[in-house]
Amino acid sequence: MTTASTISGAKTTTPGGICYRVLMWEDCALPAEALSEWKEARTAILARMRDAGVKGARGILARLNEELRELSARAIEAPLATCAQAGLSFARVDALAKALPAEADVLGWQLSPCSADLLVELHGEEGIDALLARLTAATPELTWCAAPLVEALDAATAQEHLIARQQAAEENEIHAEADAVESTPFHHVTVLAREAVDALLPAEGKVLVDATLGGGGHSELMLQAGADVWGIDQDPAARRAARKRLAAYGERLQVVAGNFRNAVELLRERGLEQADGLLADIGISSPQVDCPERGFSFLTEGPLDMRMNPAAARSAADIVNTCSEAEIADILWQYGEERASRAIARRIVQERAKAPITTTTQLADLICTVLPRKGRQHPATRSFQALRIAVNDELGALEALLESGLSLLKSGGRFAVITFHSLEDRAVKRYFERVTRPEIDRPEWPAPRPNPEYAARSVFRKPITAGEAELAANPRARSAKLRVIEKL
Ligand SMILES: C[S@@+](CC[C@H](N)C(=O)[O-])C[C@H]1O[C@@H](n2cnc3c(N)ncnc32)[C@H](O)[C@@H]1O
């Protein structure tokens, strides 16, 4: 794997390449000494960006990093996987180069986030110049930066560049929407619709954030009540469906592509500093489960995918085919509370030694050989839930949203979260308790002390659950819990 000094060697030749180069590091499994070097570099860059008057520098870096990862996942990973079998680094480079999209000229080092090992390998083999020569020969239509290797992006240019790319991506999405065939309907029955939206007190002049736009069910009620809405979703199909459904509201709905773990940065970059309410309806939508190609369901044959964001780097098949037996067992136990986690993980590792596990039914059938069917629940239910949570880092994203959500709200603003299983609800309950307690007490203290995190009050004493009518109409609402707090 890479060493710090090799990567630093590249650094000395790229004095101006501040953003992309560091982002490339962020994605690599760096050894400890390189990590501290990287952290120092990042701090310096953030300081430079702040000095240049750039707001939300940290968010910009995070977004750039995500962009790089998305682009490399789309354009690079698949051909890389095909060519890796050839075992030749230059065959891999040619494949990378051919797969790069037209905008690669400004992302000269884009290939590196996922391929730092390749970069270093080439550096040692024939040198960076040889790499550039090959890339140029393979893609004469692209401009490769020779020196410095990374395009020198100062803070202001980085921001302009990012905004331009975001706009282009969003326009592409709108065109794709226009081209989309009518035959892909998006049916998702909104859970706790009235309860959640009313809790946010929507009204004309208010700005609400729907962090899980989905098919736009909650957003529609917010818009009908007169509020303006910013809707975030990481799934392009959901964004398209919501845009279409809510087109009549025009500019009152702003659709934002991205992960709600970065909600604060995503919204600030677009000019929204503070909102009157924030809703997160956690989990997946029905169309995600129902579409076999998305690979969420063990009931229908499909690729073992499970990514809510189809451009994300890691699918369920990647986990199942590359993680160690212990890692797989941990995932199944932690996120699925699957008691047979070890036996299932062992079986997966045995099977994948014969051939990769690539489809949903292949995995479901394999689980059935370990866990005989008992009762109404399919034996693969818990394992599929666990893999889905791991693929999308659902708990990590929820924690990040919880930790940052209040900072987005005005005083009196409300933060509402709907969860569907105990792991999520536990995280929300704990966080809400943490910030709504005026004081904390410990047995060893003589008296309670003020809670430094105290920032909100509970709106309901107990979580809100679905009423009988909703349960009868939508069994999915069975496990839904809504918790709401209000910023002081
Ligand atoms: C349960 S659905 C929301 C349905 C929506 N409230 C409605 O009424 O139509 C959850 C949505 O959140 C999205 N989502 C889940 N986790 C996300 C995350 N970390 N960042 C952004 N979107 C996410 C999913 O792609 C899905 O579209």
Short mmCIF file of C-alpha atoms and ligand atoms in Angstrom, two decimals:
data_model
loop_
_atom_site.label_atom_id
_atom_site.label_comp_id
_atom_site.label_asym_id
_atom_site.label_seq_id
_atom_site.Cartn_x
_atom_site.Cartn_y
_atom_site.Cartn_z
CA MET A 1 0.00 0.00 0.00
CA THR A 2 1.00 3.62 -0.14
CA THR A 3 3.52 5.29 2.06
CA ALA A 4 3.43 8.84 3.26
CA SER A 5 6.67 9.79 1.60
CA THR A 6 5.58 8.60 -1.82
CA ILE A 7 2.46 10.67 -1.69
CA SER A 8 4.33 13.61 -0.26
CA GLY A 9 6.69 13.32 -3.19
CA ALA A 10 3.78 14.07 -5.46
CA LYS A 11 2.91 16.95 -3.20
CA THR A 12 6.15 18.85 -3.73
CA THR A 13 5.52 19.00 -7.46
CA THR A 14 2.07 20.46 -7.04
CA PRO A 15 2.42 23.69 -5.12
CA GLY A 16 -0.91 25.12 -6.22
CA GLY A 17 -2.95 21.96 -6.17
CA ILE A 18 -4.60 22.53 -2.92
CA CYS A 19 -8.01 20.99 -3.01
CA TYR A 20 -8.04 17.91 -5.08
CA ARG A 21 -4.73 16.64 -3.97
CA VAL A 22 -5.69 16.63 -0.34
CA LEU A 23 -9.04 15.15 -1.11
CA MET A 24 -7.30 12.33 -2.82
CA TRP A 25 -5.58 11.57 0.44
CA GLU A 26 -8.77 11.63 2.35
CA ASP A 27 -9.97 8.54 0.62
CA CYS A 28 -6.88 6.44 1.09
CA ALA A 29 -6.14 4.15 3.93
CA LEU A 30 -3.25 6.19 5.14
CA PRO A 31 -0.78 5.02 7.72
CA ALA A 32 -0.84 6.95 11.01
CA GLU A 33 2.11 9.22 10.26
CA ALA A 34 0.64 10.20 6.90
CA LEU A 35 -2.69 10.86 8.50
CA SER A 36 -1.26 13.50 10.81
CA GLU A 37 0.54 15.08 7.83
CA TRP A 38 -2.74 15.07 5.99
CA LYS A 39 -4.60 16.64 8.88
CA GLU A 40 -2.04 19.45 9.02
CA ALA A 41 -2.39 20.01 5.29
CA ARG A 42 -6.14 20.13 5.58
CA THR A 43 -6.02 22.62 8.42
CA ALA A 44 -3.74 24.84 6.35
CA ILE A 45 -6.07 24.66 3.39
CA LEU A 46 -9.10 25.46 5.48
CA ALA A 47 -7.27 28.46 6.93
CA ARG A 48 -6.35 29.67 3.44
CA MET A 49 -9.92 29.30 2.27
CA ARG A 50 -11.20 31.21 5.29
CA ASP A 51 -8.59 33.94 4.79
CA ALA A 52 -9.81 34.24 1.22
CA GLY A 53 -13.29 34.92 2.62
CA VAL A 54 -14.78 31.60 1.55
CA LYS A 55 -17.73 30.67 3.71
CA GLY A 56 -18.29 27.03 4.65
CA ALA A 57 -14.77 25.93 3.75
CA ARG A 58 -15.13 22.63 5.54
CA GLY A 59 -18.34 21.90 3.67
CA ILE A 60 -16.75 22.76 0.36
CA LEU A 61 -13.96 20.31 0.98
CA ALA A 62 -16.45 17.67 2.03
CA ARG A 63 -18.55 18.25 -1.07
CA LEU A 64 -15.55 18.13 -3.36
CA ASN A 65 -14.53 14.93 -1.76
CA GLU A 66 -17.96 13.43 -2.26
CA GLU A 67 -17.99 14.57 -5.88
CA LEU A 68 -14.69 12.92 -6.51
CA ARG A 69 -15.89 9.75 -4.92
CA GLU A 70 -19.13 9.74 -6.89
CA LEU A 71 -17.42 10.44 -10.16
CA SER A 72 -14.75 7.88 -9.62
CA ALA A 73 -17.34 5.32 -8.56
CA ARG A 74 -19.30 5.94 -11.75
CA ALA A 75 -16.51 6.30 -14.21
CA ILE A 76 -13.65 4.39 -12.81
CA GLU A 77 -14.54 1.56 -10.51
CA ALA A 78 -16.34 -0.65 -13.00
CA PRO A 79 -13.67 -0.64 -15.72
CA LEU A 80 -11.04 -0.95 -13.03
CA ALA A 81 -12.66 -4.08 -11.73
CA THR A 82 -12.71 -5.57 -15.20
CA CYS A 83 -9.13 -4.71 -15.89
CA ALA A 84 -7.78 -5.63 -12.50
CA GLN A 85 -7.89 -9.23 -13.62
CA ALA A 86 -5.34 -8.43 -16.28
CA GLY A 87 -2.98 -7.62 -13.42
CA LEU A 88 -1.19 -4.98 -15.47
CA SER A 89 -1.12 -1.54 -14.07
CA PHE A 90 -0.92 0.14 -17.45
CA ALA A 91 -3.87 -1.84 -18.70
CA ARG A 92 -5.67 -0.46 -15.70
CA VAL A 93 -4.58 3.07 -16.47
CA ASP A 94 -5.77 2.83 -20.04
CA ALA A 95 -9.10 1.58 -18.79
CA LEU A 96 -9.32 4.46 -16.37
CA ALA A 97 -8.45 6.97 -18.99
CA LYS A 98 -10.98 5.64 -21.48
CA ALA A 99 -13.68 5.65 -18.86
CA LEU A 100 -13.13 9.21 -17.75
CA PRO A 101 -15.84 11.66 -18.67
CA ALA A 102 -15.18 14.81 -20.65
CA GLU A 103 -14.81 17.00 -17.57
CA ALA A 104 -11.78 15.03 -16.50
CA ASP A 105 -9.45 17.74 -17.68
CA VAL A 106 -10.20 19.79 -14.63
CA LEU A 107 -10.04 16.77 -12.43
CA GLY A 108 -6.69 15.60 -13.56
CA TRP A 109 -5.95 13.68 -10.45
CA GLN A 110 -9.42 12.45 -10.16
CA LEU A 111 -8.34 8.94 -10.77
CA SER A 112 -6.34 9.02 -7.63
CA PRO A 113 -8.89 9.01 -4.82
CA CYS A 114 -9.64 5.38 -5.32
CA SER A 115 -6.32 4.57 -6.87
CA ALA A 116 -3.62 6.01 -4.70
CA ASP A 117 -2.05 2.59 -4.74
CA LEU A 118 -2.03 2.68 -8.51
CA LEU A 119 -0.52 6.12 -8.52
CA VAL A 120 2.25 5.07 -6.25
CA GLU A 121 2.81 1.91 -8.20
CA LEU A 122 3.22 3.92 -11.35
CA HIS A 123 5.34 6.51 -9.68
CA GLY A 124 7.73 3.77 -8.78
CA GLU A 125 7.48 1.96 -12.10
CA GLU A 126 7.88 4.58 -14.74
CA GLY A 127 7.13 7.88 -13.11
CA ILE A 128 4.33 10.37 -13.24
CA ASP A 129 5.36 11.70 -16.66
CA ALA A 130 4.87 8.27 -18.19
CA LEU A 131 1.45 8.10 -16.61
CA LEU A 132 0.50 11.46 -18.06
CA ALA A 133 1.81 10.50 -21.48
CA ARG A 134 -0.31 7.37 -21.47
CA LEU A 135 -3.38 9.20 -20.29
CA THR A 136 -2.92 11.80 -23.00
CA ALA A 137 -2.39 9.16 -25.67
CA ALA A 138 -5.43 7.19 -24.55
CA THR A 139 -7.68 10.25 -24.44
CA PRO A 140 -6.43 12.84 -26.93
CA GLU A 141 -9.69 14.75 -26.51
CA LEU A 142 -8.93 15.50 -22.86
CA THR A 143 -6.54 18.05 -21.47
CA TRP A 144 -4.21 16.58 -18.90
CA CYS A 145 -2.27 18.95 -16.74
CA ALA A 146 1.41 18.23 -16.99
CA ALA A 147 2.88 20.57 -14.42
CA PRO A 148 1.61 21.03 -11.87
CA LEU A 149 -0.06 17.70 -12.03
CA VAL A 150 -3.10 18.75 -10.15
CA GLU A 151 -4.90 21.76 -11.44
CA ALA A 152 -4.03 24.63 -9.17
CA LEU A 153 -7.28 25.52 -7.55
CA ASP A 154 -7.23 28.44 -5.21
CA ALA A 155 -10.06 28.75 -2.78
CA ALA A 156 -12.24 31.04 -4.86
CA THR A 157 -11.78 29.01 -8.05
CA ALA A 158 -12.56 25.83 -6.18
CA GLN A 159 -15.85 27.24 -5.05
CA GLU A 160 -16.83 28.57 -8.49
CA HIS A 161 -15.87 25.31 -10.04
CA LEU A 162 -17.91 23.34 -7.56
CA ILE A 163 -21.01 25.46 -8.03
CA ALA A 164 -20.73 25.19 -11.83
CA ARG A 165 -20.45 21.44 -11.61
CA GLN A 166 -23.40 21.20 -9.26
CA GLN A 167 -25.52 23.28 -11.60
CA ALA A 168 -24.50 21.14 -14.56
CA ALA A 169 -25.33 17.98 -12.65
CA GLU A 170 -28.71 19.34 -11.65
CA GLU A 171 -29.48 20.38 -15.22
CA ASN A 172 -28.59 16.91 -16.40
CA GLU A 173 -30.97 15.54 -13.88
CA ILE A 174 -33.76 17.78 -15.13
CA HIS A 175 -33.09 16.61 -18.70
CA ALA A 176 -33.05 13.02 -17.59
CA GLU A 177 -36.37 13.68 -15.93
CA ALA A 178 -37.79 15.02 -19.18
CA ASP A 179 -36.56 11.93 -20.96
CA ALA A 180 -37.74 9.56 -18.28
CA VAL A 181 -40.34 7.14 -19.45
CA GLU A 182 -43.76 7.53 -17.94
CA SER A 183 -43.69 3.85 -17.05
CA THR A 184 -41.60 4.35 -13.92
CA PRO A 185 -44.15 5.43 -11.33
CA PHE A 186 -43.02 6.23 -7.79
CA HIS A 187 -45.47 4.91 -5.22
CA HIS A 188 -44.58 5.65 -1.66
CA VAL A 189 -47.24 6.00 1.01
CA THR A 190 -46.13 8.75 3.36
CA VAL A 191 -46.03 7.68 6.99
CA LEU A 192 -47.25 9.92 9.84
CA ALA A 193 -47.83 12.57 7.21
CA ARG A 194 -50.06 15.01 9.08
CA GLU A 195 -48.49 14.39 12.46
CA ALA A 196 -44.95 15.09 11.27
CA VAL A 197 -45.79 18.10 9.12
CA ASP A 198 -48.11 19.72 11.67
CA ALA A 199 -45.43 19.33 14.32
CA LEU A 200 -43.21 21.62 12.23
CA LEU A 201 -45.86 24.37 12.32
CA PRO A 202 -45.74 25.10 8.58
CA ALA A 203 -47.04 28.49 7.46
CA GLU A 204 -46.48 31.14 4.85
CA GLY A 205 -43.10 32.82 5.24
CA LYS A 206 -41.54 29.79 6.91
CA VAL A 207 -38.69 27.77 5.47
CA LEU A 208 -38.66 24.05 6.15
CA VAL A 209 -36.08 21.44 5.30
CA ASP A 210 -37.21 17.96 4.27
CA ALA A 211 -33.99 15.99 4.67
CA THR A 212 -35.55 12.87 3.13
CA LEU A 213 -37.53 14.19 0.19
CA GLY A 214 -38.41 10.75 -1.24
CA GLY A 215 -41.56 10.98 -3.34
CA GLY A 216 -42.31 14.39 -1.82
CA GLY A 217 -45.26 13.33 0.39
CA HIS A 218 -44.27 15.32 3.47
CA SER A 219 -42.96 18.19 1.37
CA GLU A 220 -46.27 18.50 -0.44
CA LEU A 221 -48.14 19.04 2.83
CA MET A 222 -45.55 21.63 3.90
CA LEU A 223 -45.93 23.48 0.60
CA GLN A 224 -49.73 23.31 0.79
CA ALA A 225 -49.52 24.94 4.21
CA GLY A 226 -47.63 27.86 2.66
CA ALA A 227 -44.05 27.08 3.71
CA ASP A 228 -41.10 27.09 1.31
CA VAL A 229 -39.26 23.78 1.25
CA TRP A 230 -35.70 22.62 0.67
CA GLY A 231 -35.79 18.88 -0.04
CA ILE A 232 -32.66 16.75 0.15
CA ASP A 233 -32.34 13.22 -1.19
CA GLN A 234 -29.41 11.09 -2.22
CA ASP A 235 -31.45 9.05 -4.66
CA PRO A 236 -31.82 10.59 -8.14
CA ALA A 237 -35.03 8.61 -8.80
CA ALA A 238 -36.63 10.10 -5.68
CA ARG A 239 -35.55 13.61 -6.61
CA ARG A 240 -36.99 13.22 -10.10
CA ALA A 241 -40.27 11.90 -8.72
CA ALA A 242 -40.56 14.71 -6.19
CA ARG A 243 -39.72 17.39 -8.76
CA LYS A 244 -42.37 16.05 -11.04
CA ARG A 245 -45.04 15.70 -8.35
CA LEU A 246 -44.37 19.14 -6.93
CA ALA A 247 -43.63 21.03 -10.16
CA ALA A 248 -46.66 23.29 -9.59
CA TYR A 249 -44.93 24.88 -6.58
CA GLY A 250 -42.11 26.20 -8.78
CA GLU A 251 -39.26 27.85 -6.94
CA ARG A 252 -40.92 27.31 -3.57
CA LEU A 253 -39.40 23.84 -3.65
CA GLN A 254 -35.63 23.61 -3.92
CA VAL A 255 -34.37 20.10 -4.59
CA VAL A 256 -30.89 19.33 -3.31
CA ALA A 257 -28.88 16.29 -4.32
CA GLY A 258 -26.78 14.86 -1.53
CA ASN A 259 -26.54 13.04 1.74
CA PHE A 260 -28.32 14.58 4.72
CA ARG A 261 -25.22 13.91 6.79
CA ASN A 262 -23.93 17.07 5.05
CA ALA A 263 -27.25 18.94 5.29
CA VAL A 264 -25.82 22.03 6.93
CA GLU A 265 -23.06 22.45 4.34
CA LEU A 266 -25.30 21.54 1.39
CA LEU A 267 -27.82 24.18 2.35
CA ARG A 268 -25.32 26.87 3.35
CA GLU A 269 -23.52 26.50 0.04
CA ARG A 270 -26.82 27.28 -1.63
CA GLY A 271 -27.50 30.26 0.58
CA LEU A 272 -29.79 28.79 3.25
CA GLU A 273 -28.28 29.58 6.64
CA GLN A 274 -31.25 28.99 8.95
CA ALA A 275 -34.61 27.25 8.74
CA ASP A 276 -37.81 27.08 10.78
CA GLY A 277 -38.02 23.31 10.78
CA LEU A 278 -36.25 20.13 9.79
CA LEU A 279 -37.83 16.75 9.10
CA ALA A 280 -36.09 13.42 8.51
CA ASP A 281 -38.22 10.40 7.58
CA ILE A 282 -35.43 7.87 7.92
CA GLY A 283 -34.94 4.75 5.87
CA ILE A 284 -35.83 3.60 2.41
CA SER A 285 -38.81 4.36 0.22
CA SER A 286 -41.16 1.73 -1.19
CA PRO A 287 -39.93 2.21 -4.78
CA GLN A 288 -36.39 1.50 -3.63
CA VAL A 289 -37.52 -1.83 -2.16
CA ASP A 290 -39.92 -2.65 -4.94
CA CYS A 291 -37.51 -2.14 -7.83
CA PRO A 292 -35.61 -5.43 -8.30
CA GLU A 293 -32.69 -3.65 -10.02
CA ARG A 294 -31.96 -1.70 -6.82
CA GLY A 295 -31.20 -4.98 -5.06
CA PHE A 296 -32.91 -4.26 -1.71
CA SER A 297 -35.37 -7.15 -1.73
CA PHE A 298 -34.68 -10.81 -1.09
CA LEU A 299 -37.99 -11.68 -2.70
CA THR A 300 -37.06 -10.68 -6.22
CA GLU A 301 -34.00 -11.53 -8.26
CA GLY A 302 -31.72 -8.54 -8.76
CA PRO A 303 -28.11 -7.40 -8.46
CA LEU A 304 -26.93 -7.38 -4.84
CA ASP A 305 -26.73 -3.60 -4.71
CA MET A 306 -28.78 -1.77 -2.00
CA ARG A 307 -27.24 1.66 -2.61
CA MET A 308 -29.71 4.50 -2.09
CA ASN A 309 -27.25 6.69 -3.96
CA PRO A 310 -26.41 4.62 -7.05
CA ALA A 311 -23.12 6.50 -7.40
CA ALA A 312 -21.91 5.53 -3.94
CA ALA A 313 -18.72 3.53 -3.88
CA ARG A 314 -19.74 0.36 -2.05
CA SER A 315 -22.60 -2.01 -2.83
CA ALA A 316 -23.87 -4.95 -0.80
CA ALA A 317 -22.05 -7.28 -3.20
CA ASP A 318 -18.79 -5.47 -2.39
CA ILE A 319 -19.32 -6.09 1.31
CA VAL A 320 -20.35 -9.71 0.89
CA ASN A 321 -17.52 -10.55 -1.49
CA THR A 322 -14.65 -8.58 0.00
CA CYS A 323 -15.11 -8.08 3.74
CA SER A 324 -13.60 -10.59 6.14
CA GLU A 325 -15.78 -13.22 7.79
CA ALA A 326 -15.52 -11.36 11.10
CA GLU A 327 -16.51 -8.04 9.51
CA ILE A 328 -19.56 -9.61 7.86
CA ALA A 329 -20.59 -11.28 11.11
CA ASP A 330 -20.26 -7.93 12.92
CA ILE A 331 -22.43 -6.17 10.36
CA LEU A 332 -25.15 -8.83 10.58
CA TRP A 333 -25.09 -8.75 14.37
CA GLN A 334 -24.84 -5.02 14.93
CA TYR A 335 -27.29 -3.81 12.32
CA GLY A 336 -29.59 -6.80 12.03
CA GLU A 337 -29.33 -8.28 15.53
CA GLU A 338 -29.04 -11.57 13.65
CA ARG A 339 -28.25 -14.34 16.15
CA ALA A 340 -26.90 -16.62 13.44
CA SER A 341 -24.51 -13.89 12.24
CA ARG A 342 -21.38 -16.00 12.59
CA ALA A 343 -22.82 -19.05 10.86
CA ILE A 344 -24.17 -16.94 7.99
CA ALA A 345 -20.85 -15.12 7.60
CA ARG A 346 -18.99 -18.44 7.55
CA ARG A 347 -21.31 -19.76 4.85
CA ILE A 348 -20.93 -16.60 2.78
CA VAL A 349 -17.16 -16.91 2.87
CA GLN A 350 -17.32 -20.59 1.89
CA GLU A 351 -19.65 -19.89 -1.02
CA ARG A 352 -17.81 -16.88 -2.37
CA ALA A 353 -14.62 -18.94 -2.56
CA LYS A 354 -16.39 -20.94 -5.30
CA ALA A 355 -17.92 -17.96 -7.11
CA PRO A 356 -18.79 -14.36 -6.19
CA ILE A 357 -22.22 -13.78 -4.67
CA THR A 358 -23.81 -11.26 -6.99
CA THR A 359 -27.59 -11.49 -6.73
CA THR A 360 -30.20 -10.96 -4.04
CA THR A 361 -31.75 -14.40 -4.39
CA GLN A 362 -28.35 -16.09 -4.37
CA LEU A 363 -27.67 -14.53 -0.97
CA ALA A 364 -31.21 -15.15 0.31
CA ASP A 365 -31.05 -18.84 -0.69
CA LEU A 366 -27.68 -19.20 0.96
CA ILE A 367 -29.03 -17.72 4.21
CA CYS A 368 -31.95 -20.18 4.05
CA THR A 369 -29.48 -23.06 4.06
CA VAL A 370 -28.13 -21.81 7.40
CA LEU A 371 -31.41 -20.68 8.97
CA PRO A 372 -34.40 -22.86 8.25
CA ARG A 373 -37.62 -20.97 7.74
CA LYS A 374 -39.66 -20.59 10.94
CA GLY A 375 -42.74 -18.44 11.39
CA ARG A 376 -43.74 -15.63 9.09
CA GLN A 377 -40.48 -13.78 8.82
CA HIS A 378 -38.18 -14.73 5.94
CA PRO A 379 -34.80 -15.94 7.29
CA ALA A 380 -32.98 -13.31 5.20
CA THR A 381 -34.92 -10.33 6.63
CA ARG A 382 -32.44 -9.37 9.33
CA SER A 383 -29.34 -9.94 7.19
CA PHE A 384 -30.73 -7.82 4.36
CA GLN A 385 -31.62 -5.03 6.78
CA ALA A 386 -28.11 -5.19 8.22
CA LEU A 387 -26.42 -5.04 4.83
CA ARG A 388 -28.61 -2.16 3.74
CA ILE A 389 -27.74 -0.18 6.86
CA ALA A 390 -24.04 -0.89 6.33
CA VAL A 391 -24.03 -0.10 2.60
CA ASN A 392 -25.66 3.28 3.18
CA ASP A 393 -24.02 3.94 6.54
CA GLU A 394 -27.50 4.78 7.73
CA LEU A 395 -26.69 5.10 11.41
CA GLY A 396 -23.59 7.19 10.72
CA ALA A 397 -25.62 9.56 8.53
CA LEU A 398 -28.37 9.79 11.15
CA GLU A 399 -25.86 10.56 13.93
CA ALA A 400 -24.30 13.29 11.78
CA LEU A 401 -27.71 14.81 11.05
CA LEU A 402 -28.66 14.70 14.72
CA GLU A 403 -25.42 16.38 15.77
CA SER A 404 -25.71 19.16 13.18
CA GLY A 405 -29.49 19.62 12.72
CA LEU A 406 -30.12 22.09 15.55
CA SER A 407 -27.42 24.41 14.22
CA LEU A 408 -29.53 24.87 11.11
CA LEU A 409 -32.60 25.96 13.04
CA LYS A 410 -33.69 29.37 14.23
CA SER A 411 -34.73 29.76 17.83
CA GLY A 412 -38.18 28.12 18.11
CA GLY A 413 -37.42 25.95 15.07
CA ARG A 414 -38.52 22.33 15.26
CA PHE A 415 -36.59 19.18 14.53
CA ALA A 416 -38.70 16.08 13.76
CA VAL A 417 -37.43 12.57 13.07
CA ILE A 418 -39.41 9.50 12.03
CA THR A 419 -37.66 6.17 12.54
CA PHE A 420 -38.59 2.62 11.63
CA HIS A 421 -36.46 0.41 13.82
CA SER A 422 -35.06 0.33 17.30
CA LEU A 423 -31.44 1.10 16.37
CA GLU A 424 -32.47 4.36 14.75
CA ASP A 425 -35.02 5.26 17.40
CA ARG A 426 -32.48 4.64 20.15
CA ALA A 427 -30.06 7.08 18.53
CA VAL A 428 -32.74 9.76 18.18
CA LYS A 429 -34.09 9.24 21.69
CA ARG A 430 -30.61 9.46 23.23
CA TYR A 431 -29.67 12.57 21.31
CA PHE A 432 -32.95 14.34 22.03
CA GLU A 433 -32.63 13.48 25.73
CA ARG A 434 -29.07 14.79 25.72
CA VAL A 435 -30.05 18.23 24.44
CA THR A 436 -33.35 18.68 26.29
CA ARG A 437 -32.07 18.11 29.85
CA PRO A 438 -31.47 21.45 31.60
CA GLU A 439 -29.26 19.76 34.14
CA ILE A 440 -27.19 16.65 34.52
CA ASP A 441 -26.60 14.74 37.69
CA ARG A 442 -24.06 12.11 38.71
CA PRO A 443 -24.02 10.10 41.94
CA GLU A 444 -20.58 11.48 42.80
CA TRP A 445 -21.71 15.13 42.48
CA PRO A 446 -23.19 16.89 45.49
CA ALA A 447 -25.80 18.63 43.33
CA PRO A 448 -26.96 18.59 39.69
CA ARG A 449 -25.02 20.80 37.30
CA PRO A 450 -26.20 22.79 34.25
CA ASN A 451 -26.09 20.72 31.06
CA PRO A 452 -23.76 22.48 28.59
CA GLU A 453 -25.60 20.81 25.71
CA TYR A 454 -29.03 22.02 26.77
CA ALA A 455 -30.51 23.58 23.62
CA ALA A 456 -34.04 22.36 23.08
CA ARG A 457 -37.30 21.25 24.66
CA SER A 458 -39.35 18.15 23.90
CA VAL A 459 -42.54 18.84 21.99
CA PHE A 460 -44.21 15.53 22.89
CA ARG A 461 -43.69 13.56 26.06
CA LYS A 462 -43.83 10.24 24.20
CA PRO A 463 -43.07 9.34 20.58
CA ILE A 464 -46.00 9.65 18.21
CA THR A 465 -47.05 6.41 16.47
CA ALA A 466 -49.54 5.67 13.72
CA GLY A 467 -53.23 5.57 14.53
CA GLU A 468 -55.53 2.66 13.71
CA ALA A 469 -56.73 4.05 10.40
CA GLU A 470 -53.18 4.54 9.15
CA LEU A 471 -52.11 1.10 10.36
CA ALA A 472 -55.03 -0.51 8.55
CA ALA A 473 -54.13 1.29 5.33
CA ASN A 474 -50.35 0.97 5.55
CA PRO A 475 -48.75 -1.87 7.51
CA ARG A 476 -45.33 -0.23 6.99
CA ALA A 477 -46.41 2.42 9.51
CA ARG A 478 -46.45 -0.24 12.26
CA SER A 479 -42.96 0.44 13.50
CA ALA A 480 -42.82 4.19 12.80
CA LYS A 481 -42.01 6.54 15.67
CA LEU A 482 -41.98 10.31 15.46
CA ARG A 483 -39.98 12.38 17.95
CA VAL A 484 -39.87 16.18 17.90
CA ILE A 485 -37.87 18.82 19.74
CA GLU A 486 -37.93 22.62 19.58
CA LYS A 487 -34.81 24.75 19.67
CA LEU A 488 -34.74 27.14 22.64
C1 LIG B 1 -38.83 6.97 3.74
S1 LIG B 1 -38.31 7.78 2.33
C2 LIG B 1 -38.99 9.39 2.49
C3 LIG B 1 -40.37 9.49 1.96
C4 LIG B 1 -40.94 10.89 1.97
N1 LIG B 1 -41.00 11.43 3.30
C5 LIG B 1 -42.30 10.89 1.33
O1 LIG B 1 -43.26 11.14 2.03
O2 LIG B 1 -42.41 10.63 0.13
C6 LIG B 1 -36.66 8.09 2.69
C7 LIG B 1 -35.91 8.83 1.59
O3 LIG B 1 -34.75 9.34 2.19
C8 LIG B 1 -33.66 9.12 1.35
N2 LIG B 1 -32.49 9.00 2.23
C9 LIG B 1 -32.26 8.05 3.15
N3 LIG B 1 -31.10 8.28 3.77
C10 LIG B 1 -30.60 9.42 3.23
C11 LIG B 1 -29.43 10.18 3.46
N4 LIG B 1 -28.53 9.82 4.37
N5 LIG B 1 -29.25 11.30 2.75
C12 LIG B 1 -30.16 11.69 1.82
N6 LIG B 1 -31.27 11.00 1.53
C13 LIG B 1 -31.50 9.87 2.25
C14 LIG B 1 -33.96 7.86 0.59
O4 LIG B 1 -33.28 7.87 -0.65
C15 LIG B 1 -35.47 7.95 0.44
O5 LIG B 1 -35.82 8.55 -0.77
#
